[in-house]
mmCIF file of C-alpha atoms in Angstrom:
data_model
loop_
_atom_site.group_PDB
_atom_site.id
_atom_site.type_symbol
_atom_site.label_atom_id
_atom_site.label_comp_id
_atom_site.label_asym_id
_atom_site.label_seq_id
_atom_site.Cartn_x
_atom_site.Cartn_y
_atom_site.Cartn_z
ATOM 1 C CA UNK A 199 285.132 331.866 -51.579
ATOM 2 C CA UNK A 200 286.436 331.693 -48.061
ATOM 3 C CA UNK A 201 289.939 332.025 -46.822
ATOM 4 C CA UNK A 202 292.434 329.243 -46.280
ATOM 5 C CA UNK A 203 294.288 329.629 -43.001
ATOM 6 C CA UNK A 204 298.051 329.095 -43.040
ATOM 7 C CA UNK A 205 297.796 326.570 -40.173
ATOM 8 C CA UNK A 206 296.273 324.133 -42.652
ATOM 9 C CA UNK A 207 299.734 323.127 -43.866
ATOM 10 C CA UNK A 208 299.116 319.537 -42.815
ATOM 11 C CA UNK A 209 296.588 319.367 -45.645
ATOM 12 C CA UNK A 210 297.577 319.980 -49.184
ATOM 13 C CA UNK A 211 296.256 323.329 -50.450
ATOM 14 C CA UNK A 212 293.852 321.633 -52.849
ATOM 15 C CA UNK A 213 292.278 319.619 -50.009
ATOM 16 C CA UNK A 214 291.543 322.813 -48.110
ATOM 17 C CA UNK A 215 290.209 324.524 -51.261
ATOM 18 C CA UNK A 216 287.973 321.541 -52.072
ATOM 19 C CA UNK A 217 286.658 321.498 -48.473
ATOM 20 C CA UNK A 218 285.870 325.231 -48.672
ATOM 21 C CA UNK A 219 284.030 324.778 -51.983
ATOM 22 C CA UNK A 220 282.007 321.909 -50.517
ATOM 23 C CA UNK A 221 281.176 323.866 -47.347
ATOM 24 C CA UNK A 222 280.265 327.116 -49.093
ATOM 25 C CA UNK A 223 278.759 325.910 -52.360
ATOM 26 C CA UNK A 224 277.848 322.284 -51.686
ATOM 27 C CA UNK A 225 279.932 321.099 -54.665
ATOM 28 C CA UNK A 226 282.457 318.278 -54.832
ATOM 29 C CA UNK A 227 285.722 319.419 -56.443
ATOM 30 C CA UNK A 228 288.253 316.879 -57.713
ATOM 31 C CA UNK A 229 291.913 317.896 -57.348
ATOM 32 C CA UNK A 230 292.598 316.610 -60.862
ATOM 33 C CA UNK A 231 290.417 319.421 -62.215
ATOM 34 C CA UNK A 232 292.540 322.130 -60.533
ATOM 35 C CA UNK A 233 295.332 323.383 -62.786
ATOM 36 C CA UNK A 234 298.261 324.723 -60.745
ATOM 37 C CA UNK A 235 301.831 323.992 -61.809
ATOM 38 C CA UNK A 236 303.818 325.224 -58.805
ATOM 39 C CA UNK A 237 301.301 324.781 -55.994
ATOM 40 C CA UNK A 238 300.452 327.374 -53.394
ATOM 41 C CA UNK A 239 303.254 327.890 -50.892
ATOM 42 C CA UNK A 240 302.842 331.435 -49.571
ATOM 43 C CA UNK A 241 300.257 333.868 -48.248
ATOM 44 C CA UNK A 242 298.302 335.759 -50.869
ATOM 45 C CA UNK A 243 295.471 335.485 -53.365
ATOM 46 C CA UNK A 244 295.680 333.012 -56.222
ATOM 47 C CA UNK A 245 293.574 332.412 -59.333
ATOM 48 C CA UNK A 246 293.256 328.645 -59.817
ATOM 49 C CA UNK A 247 291.935 327.457 -63.197
ATOM 50 C CA UNK A 248 289.357 324.650 -62.873
ATOM 51 C CA UNK A 249 288.484 322.224 -65.683
ATOM 52 C CA UNK A 250 284.694 321.987 -65.479
ATOM 53 C CA UNK A 251 284.328 320.162 -68.794
ATOM 54 C CA UNK A 252 286.798 319.382 -71.608
ATOM 55 C CA UNK A 253 285.777 322.633 -73.328
ATOM 56 C CA UNK A 254 284.832 324.689 -70.257
ATOM 57 C CA UNK A 255 287.222 326.313 -67.763
ATOM 58 C CA UNK A 256 286.366 328.237 -64.605
ATOM 59 C CA UNK A 257 288.447 330.115 -62.059
ATOM 60 C CA UNK A 258 288.599 329.561 -58.311
ATOM 61 C CA UNK A 259 290.003 332.468 -56.305
ATOM 62 C CA UNK A 260 291.948 331.150 -53.301
ATOM 63 C CA UNK A 261 293.011 333.529 -50.537
ATOM 64 C CA UNK A 262 295.646 332.220 -48.098
ATOM 65 C CA UNK A 263 295.889 334.185 -44.828
ATOM 66 C CA UNK A 264 297.565 333.891 -41.447
ATOM 67 C CA UNK A 265 295.504 332.565 -38.588
#
């Protein structure tokens, strides 16, 4: 998916990720389905597990960059 700019700190990382998913794929993504224990607090690429169904998991790749 797209990149999350560091200036988006006013939003929580999952809000920015959900907005990018909606913009690029047209899908609504609930933050409760994203499984991240420590959050995303630094630049880099992260693999975020997504609960799509009780028995189905997916992975969302989130790339955080400077503006």
